[in-house]
Short mmCIF file of C-alpha atoms in Angstrom, two decimals:
data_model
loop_
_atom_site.label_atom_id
_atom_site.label_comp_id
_atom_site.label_asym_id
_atom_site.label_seq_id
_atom_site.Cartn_x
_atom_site.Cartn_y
_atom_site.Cartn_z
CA UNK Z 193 15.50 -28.00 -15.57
CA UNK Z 194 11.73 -28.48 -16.45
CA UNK Z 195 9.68 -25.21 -15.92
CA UNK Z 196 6.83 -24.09 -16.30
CA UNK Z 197 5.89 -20.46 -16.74
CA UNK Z 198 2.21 -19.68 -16.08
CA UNK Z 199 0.88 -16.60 -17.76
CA UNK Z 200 1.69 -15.89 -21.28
CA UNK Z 201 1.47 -12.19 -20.48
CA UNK Z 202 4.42 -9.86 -21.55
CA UNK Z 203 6.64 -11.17 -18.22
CA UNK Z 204 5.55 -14.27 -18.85
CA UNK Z 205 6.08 -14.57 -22.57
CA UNK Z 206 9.57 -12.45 -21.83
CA UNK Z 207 10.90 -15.37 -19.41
CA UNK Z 208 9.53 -17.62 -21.56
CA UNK Z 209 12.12 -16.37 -24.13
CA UNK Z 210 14.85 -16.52 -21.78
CA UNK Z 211 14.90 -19.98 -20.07
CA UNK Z 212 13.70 -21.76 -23.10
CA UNK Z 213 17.13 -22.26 -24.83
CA UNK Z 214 18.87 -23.47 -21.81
CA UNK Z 215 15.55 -25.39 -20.22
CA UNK Z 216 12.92 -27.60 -21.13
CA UNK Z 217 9.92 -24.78 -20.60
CA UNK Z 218 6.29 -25.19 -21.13
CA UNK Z 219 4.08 -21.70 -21.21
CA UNK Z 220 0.47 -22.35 -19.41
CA UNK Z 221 -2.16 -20.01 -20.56
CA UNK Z 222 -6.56 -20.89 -20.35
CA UNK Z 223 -6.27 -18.50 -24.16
CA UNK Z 224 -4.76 -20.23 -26.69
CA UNK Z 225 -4.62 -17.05 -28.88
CA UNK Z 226 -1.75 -15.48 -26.27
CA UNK Z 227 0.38 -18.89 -27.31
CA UNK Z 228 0.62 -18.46 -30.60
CA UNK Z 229 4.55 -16.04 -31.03
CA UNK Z 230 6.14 -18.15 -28.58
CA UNK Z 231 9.06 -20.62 -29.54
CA UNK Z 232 11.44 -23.65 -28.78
CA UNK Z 233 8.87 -24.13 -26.11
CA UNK Z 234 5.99 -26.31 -24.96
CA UNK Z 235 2.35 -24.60 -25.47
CA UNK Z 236 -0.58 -25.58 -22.69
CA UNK Z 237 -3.95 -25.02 -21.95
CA UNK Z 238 -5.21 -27.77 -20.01
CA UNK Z 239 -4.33 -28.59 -16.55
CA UNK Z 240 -3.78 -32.45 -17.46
CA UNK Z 241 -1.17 -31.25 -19.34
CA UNK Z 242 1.16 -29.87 -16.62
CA UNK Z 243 0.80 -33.06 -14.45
CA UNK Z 244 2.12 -34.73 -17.03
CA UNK Z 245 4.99 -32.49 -18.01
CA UNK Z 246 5.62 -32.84 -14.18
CA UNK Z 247 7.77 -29.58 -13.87
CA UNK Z 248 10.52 -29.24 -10.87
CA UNK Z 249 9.95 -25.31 -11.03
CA UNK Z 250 6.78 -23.08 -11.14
CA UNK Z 251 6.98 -19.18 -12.01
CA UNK Z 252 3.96 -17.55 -11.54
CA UNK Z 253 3.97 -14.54 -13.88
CA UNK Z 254 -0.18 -14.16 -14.21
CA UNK Z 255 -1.08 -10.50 -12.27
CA UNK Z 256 -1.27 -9.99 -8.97
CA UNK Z 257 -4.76 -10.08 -8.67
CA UNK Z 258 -4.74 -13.80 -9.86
CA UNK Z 259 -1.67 -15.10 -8.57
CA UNK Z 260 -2.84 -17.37 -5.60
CA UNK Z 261 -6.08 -18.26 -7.98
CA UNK Z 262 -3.60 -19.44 -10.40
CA UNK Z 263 -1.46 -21.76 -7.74
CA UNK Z 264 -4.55 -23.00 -6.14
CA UNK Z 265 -5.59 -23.95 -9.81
CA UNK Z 266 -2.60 -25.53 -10.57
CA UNK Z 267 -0.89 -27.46 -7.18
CA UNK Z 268 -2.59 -30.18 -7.39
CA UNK Z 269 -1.10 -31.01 -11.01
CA UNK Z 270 2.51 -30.24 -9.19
CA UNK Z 271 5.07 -32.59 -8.06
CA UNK Z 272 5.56 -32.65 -4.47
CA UNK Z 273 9.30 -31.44 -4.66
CA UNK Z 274 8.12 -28.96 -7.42
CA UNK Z 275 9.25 -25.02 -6.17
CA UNK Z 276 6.72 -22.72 -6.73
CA UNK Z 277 7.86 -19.10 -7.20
CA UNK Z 278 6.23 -15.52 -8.39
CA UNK Z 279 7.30 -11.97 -9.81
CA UNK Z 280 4.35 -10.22 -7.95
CA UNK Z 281 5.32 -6.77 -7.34
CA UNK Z 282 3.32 -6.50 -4.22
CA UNK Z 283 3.68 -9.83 -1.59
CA UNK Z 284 1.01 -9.45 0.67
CA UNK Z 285 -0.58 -12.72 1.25
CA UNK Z 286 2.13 -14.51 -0.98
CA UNK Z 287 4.26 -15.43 2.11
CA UNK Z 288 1.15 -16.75 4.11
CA UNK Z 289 0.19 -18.59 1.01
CA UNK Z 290 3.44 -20.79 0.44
CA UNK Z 291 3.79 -21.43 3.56
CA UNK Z 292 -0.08 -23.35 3.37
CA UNK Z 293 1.22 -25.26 0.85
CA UNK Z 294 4.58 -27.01 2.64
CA UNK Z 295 6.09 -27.01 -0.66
CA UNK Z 296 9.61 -25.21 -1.26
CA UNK Z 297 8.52 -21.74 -3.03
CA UNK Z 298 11.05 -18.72 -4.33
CA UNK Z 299 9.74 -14.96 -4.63
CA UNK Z 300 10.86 -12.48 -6.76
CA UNK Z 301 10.30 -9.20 -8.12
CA UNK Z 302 11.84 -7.83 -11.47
CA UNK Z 303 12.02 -4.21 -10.88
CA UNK Z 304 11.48 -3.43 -14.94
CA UNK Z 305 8.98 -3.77 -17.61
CA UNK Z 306 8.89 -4.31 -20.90
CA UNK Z 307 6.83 -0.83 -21.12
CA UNK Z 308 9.76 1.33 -20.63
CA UNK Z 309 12.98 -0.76 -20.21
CA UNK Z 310 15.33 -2.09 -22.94
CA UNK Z 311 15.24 -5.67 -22.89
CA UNK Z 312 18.26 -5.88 -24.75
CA UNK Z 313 20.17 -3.70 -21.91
CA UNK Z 314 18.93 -4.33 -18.43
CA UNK Z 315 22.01 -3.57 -16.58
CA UNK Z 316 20.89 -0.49 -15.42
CA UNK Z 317 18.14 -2.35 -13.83
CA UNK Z 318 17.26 -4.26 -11.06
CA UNK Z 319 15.92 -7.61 -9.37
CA UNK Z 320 14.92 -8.59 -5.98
CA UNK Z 321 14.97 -11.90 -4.38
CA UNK Z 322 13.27 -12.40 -1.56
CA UNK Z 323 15.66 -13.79 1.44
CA UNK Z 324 12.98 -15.93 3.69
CA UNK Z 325 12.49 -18.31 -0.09
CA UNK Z 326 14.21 -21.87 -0.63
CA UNK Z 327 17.94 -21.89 -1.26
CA UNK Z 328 18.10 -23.96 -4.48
CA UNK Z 329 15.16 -21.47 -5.69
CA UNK Z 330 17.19 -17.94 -5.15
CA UNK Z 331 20.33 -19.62 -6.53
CA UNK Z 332 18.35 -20.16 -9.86
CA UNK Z 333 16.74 -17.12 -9.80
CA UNK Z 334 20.59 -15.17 -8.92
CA UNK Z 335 21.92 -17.17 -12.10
CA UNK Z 336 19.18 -16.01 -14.45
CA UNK Z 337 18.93 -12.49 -13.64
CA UNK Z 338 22.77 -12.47 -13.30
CA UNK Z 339 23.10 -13.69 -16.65
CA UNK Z 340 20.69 -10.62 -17.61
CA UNK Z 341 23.11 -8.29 -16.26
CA UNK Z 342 20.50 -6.79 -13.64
CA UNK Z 343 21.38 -5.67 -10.31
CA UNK Z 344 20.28 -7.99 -7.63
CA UNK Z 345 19.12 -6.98 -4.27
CA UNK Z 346 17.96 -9.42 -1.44
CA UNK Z 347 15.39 -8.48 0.84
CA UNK Z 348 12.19 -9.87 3.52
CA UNK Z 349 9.15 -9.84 2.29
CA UNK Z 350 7.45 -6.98 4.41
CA UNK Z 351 10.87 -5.06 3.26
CA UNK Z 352 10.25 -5.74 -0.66
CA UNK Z 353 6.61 -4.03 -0.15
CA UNK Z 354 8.01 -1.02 1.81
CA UNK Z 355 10.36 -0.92 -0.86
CA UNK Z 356 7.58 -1.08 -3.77
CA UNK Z 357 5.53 1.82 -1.98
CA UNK Z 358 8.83 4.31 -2.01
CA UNK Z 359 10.38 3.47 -5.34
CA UNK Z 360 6.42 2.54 -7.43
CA UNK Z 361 3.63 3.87 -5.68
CA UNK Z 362 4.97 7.46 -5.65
CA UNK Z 363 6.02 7.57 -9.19
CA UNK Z 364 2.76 6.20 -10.72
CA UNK Z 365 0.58 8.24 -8.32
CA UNK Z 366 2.56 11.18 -8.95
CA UNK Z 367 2.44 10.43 -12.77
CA UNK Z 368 -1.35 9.59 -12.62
CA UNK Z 369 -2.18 13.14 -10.70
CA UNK Z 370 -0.08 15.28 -13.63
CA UNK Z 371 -2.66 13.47 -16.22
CA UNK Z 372 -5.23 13.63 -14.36
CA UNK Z 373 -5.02 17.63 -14.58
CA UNK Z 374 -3.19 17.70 -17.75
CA UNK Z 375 -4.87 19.72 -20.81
CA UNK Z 376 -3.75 19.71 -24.43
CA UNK Z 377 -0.93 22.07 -25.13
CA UNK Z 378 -0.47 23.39 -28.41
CA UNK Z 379 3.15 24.29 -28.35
CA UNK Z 380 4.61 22.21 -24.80
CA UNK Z 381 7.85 22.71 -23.67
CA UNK Z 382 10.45 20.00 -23.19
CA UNK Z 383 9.65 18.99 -19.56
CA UNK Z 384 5.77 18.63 -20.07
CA UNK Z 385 6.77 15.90 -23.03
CA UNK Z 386 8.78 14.10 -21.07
CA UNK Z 387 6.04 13.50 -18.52
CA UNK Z 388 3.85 12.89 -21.42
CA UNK Z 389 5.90 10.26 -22.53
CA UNK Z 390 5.93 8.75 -19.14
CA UNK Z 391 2.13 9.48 -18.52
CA UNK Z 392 1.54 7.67 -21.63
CA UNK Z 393 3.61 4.96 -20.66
CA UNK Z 394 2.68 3.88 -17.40
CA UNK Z 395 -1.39 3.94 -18.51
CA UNK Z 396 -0.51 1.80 -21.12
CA UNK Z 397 0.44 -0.88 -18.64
CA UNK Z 398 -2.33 -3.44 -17.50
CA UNK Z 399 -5.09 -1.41 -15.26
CA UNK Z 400 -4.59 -4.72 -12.58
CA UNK Z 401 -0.75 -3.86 -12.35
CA UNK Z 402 -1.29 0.03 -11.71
CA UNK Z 403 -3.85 -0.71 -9.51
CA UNK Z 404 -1.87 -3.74 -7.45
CA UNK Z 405 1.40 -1.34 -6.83
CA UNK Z 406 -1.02 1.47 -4.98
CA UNK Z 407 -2.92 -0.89 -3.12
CA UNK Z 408 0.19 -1.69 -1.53
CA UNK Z 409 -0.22 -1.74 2.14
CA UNK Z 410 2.67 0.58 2.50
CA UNK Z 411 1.37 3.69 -0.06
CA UNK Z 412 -0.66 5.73 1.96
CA UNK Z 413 2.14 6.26 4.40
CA UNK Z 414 4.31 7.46 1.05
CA UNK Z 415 0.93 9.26 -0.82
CA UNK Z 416 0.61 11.16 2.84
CA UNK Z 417 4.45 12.54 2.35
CA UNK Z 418 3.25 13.54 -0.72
CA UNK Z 419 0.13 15.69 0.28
CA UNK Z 420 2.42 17.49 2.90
CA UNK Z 421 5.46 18.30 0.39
CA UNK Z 422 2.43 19.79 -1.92
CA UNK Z 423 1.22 21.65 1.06
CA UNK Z 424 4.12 23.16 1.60
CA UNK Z 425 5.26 24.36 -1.71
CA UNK Z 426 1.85 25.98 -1.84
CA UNK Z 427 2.43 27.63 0.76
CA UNK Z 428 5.15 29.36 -0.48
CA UNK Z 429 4.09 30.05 -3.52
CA UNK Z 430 0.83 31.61 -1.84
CA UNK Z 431 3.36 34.09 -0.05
CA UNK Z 432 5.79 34.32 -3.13
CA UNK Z 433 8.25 33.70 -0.16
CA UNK Z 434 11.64 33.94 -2.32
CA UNK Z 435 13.80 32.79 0.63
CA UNK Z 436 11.69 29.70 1.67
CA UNK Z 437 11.78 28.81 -2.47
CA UNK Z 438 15.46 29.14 -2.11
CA UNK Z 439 15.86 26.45 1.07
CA UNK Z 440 13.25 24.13 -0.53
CA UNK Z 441 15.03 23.98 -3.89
CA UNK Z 442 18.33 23.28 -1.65
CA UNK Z 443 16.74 20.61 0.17
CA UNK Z 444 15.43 19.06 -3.33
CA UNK Z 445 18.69 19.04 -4.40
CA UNK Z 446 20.20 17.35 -1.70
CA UNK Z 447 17.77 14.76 -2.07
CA UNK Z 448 18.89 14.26 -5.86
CA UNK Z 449 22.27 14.08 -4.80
#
């Protein structure tokens, strides 16, 4: 299959890398300099180029914040029977979009990054596909995230964002409020490192990314859980309340289960 990957960000240049010894793939990026590690693959940076590589799939891996800009910039170099398809990790507008076009479209989300996963193990991770999307489409996108060993999960596209908001948007803001406290510690203890690491990790990622997984529609609902859960553990440790401790830690526990 011909396909063309636009974005050479680190999902895009990480695709890239996987499709390009079983497909003819061409990476589209407007900065030449992000072209330059790539291999076995077909560099572009002009629009001309793409309507003449005339690709019969489309994955849209440029951030959210661009990612209609970037199909609106690039349809009219696209085959008619061309299937456009994305790994935005937050849909809104995306299904409204496609459906504009009348062209057969796929949506995706990889639920890892190359931040904190190991790309040479990602069967502990996971994959959704999104189940309104074009047949042919999910059955390409089942085989190549099959053959990565990740766990795939099919769901609508107002379910993938309510989905985002639980398992993203409380993690990062949770992560972002212990930093955004956090002072220097001269001797920390084991747990405080860990979320250092993890601190460290997440605001290492693209500002755009952190940014389009709390604007999710769905995060102040979560964010508001948050506030009450805080509420309440202050609460009781306002009262030192020994037996209320004990019931909350059992009902934390239960949730870990």
């Amino acid at each position: 299959m011909k396909i063309l990957i636009l974005g050479a960000g680190k999902m895009g240049t990480f695709l890239t890398d996987v499709l390009c010894f079983q497909h003819e793939v061409a990476l589209f990026d407007v900065d030449a300099k992000r072209l330059r590690f790539v291999f076995n693959t077909l560099r572009m940076t002009k629009y001309e180029e793409i309507q003449e590589f005339q690709p019969e799939l489309v994955i849209n891996c440029v951030t959210l914040k661009y990612t209609i800009e970037a199909f609106q910039n690039t349809i009219k170099y696209l085959p008619k029977n061309c299937i456009l398809s994305d790994i935005a990790s937050v849909k809104t507008g995306i299904k409204e979009y496609y459906e504009s076009t009348g062209m057969r479209y796929v949506s995706t989300h990889p639920m890892f990054g190359p931040t904190f996963a190991t790309l040479d193990n990602l069967s502990t991770q996971s994959a959704i596909i999104i189940s309104e999307s074009d047949h042919m489409g999910k059955a390409f996108f089942k085989d190549m995230y099959g053959s990565l060993r990740l766990k795939i999960f099919e769901y609508s596209f107002e379910e993938h964002d309510q989905t985002i908001a639980y398992s993203l948007s409380i993690p990062f803001a949770s992560t972002l409020v212990f930093a955004s406290v956090m002072k220097p510690q001269e001797a920390p203890g084991t747990t405080f490192k860990k979320h250092m690491d993890i601190a460290k990790g997440l605001l290492s990622e693209d500002d755009y990314l952190l940014s389009e997984i709390l604007f999710n529609p769905y995060t102040p609902e979560q964010l508001n859980n948050i506030r009450g859960e805080l509420k309440a553990l202050l609460e009781i440790i306002d009262h030192k309340n020994s037996d209320a401790m004990q019931k909350y830690l059992q009902k934390v526990r239960k949730n870990l289960e």
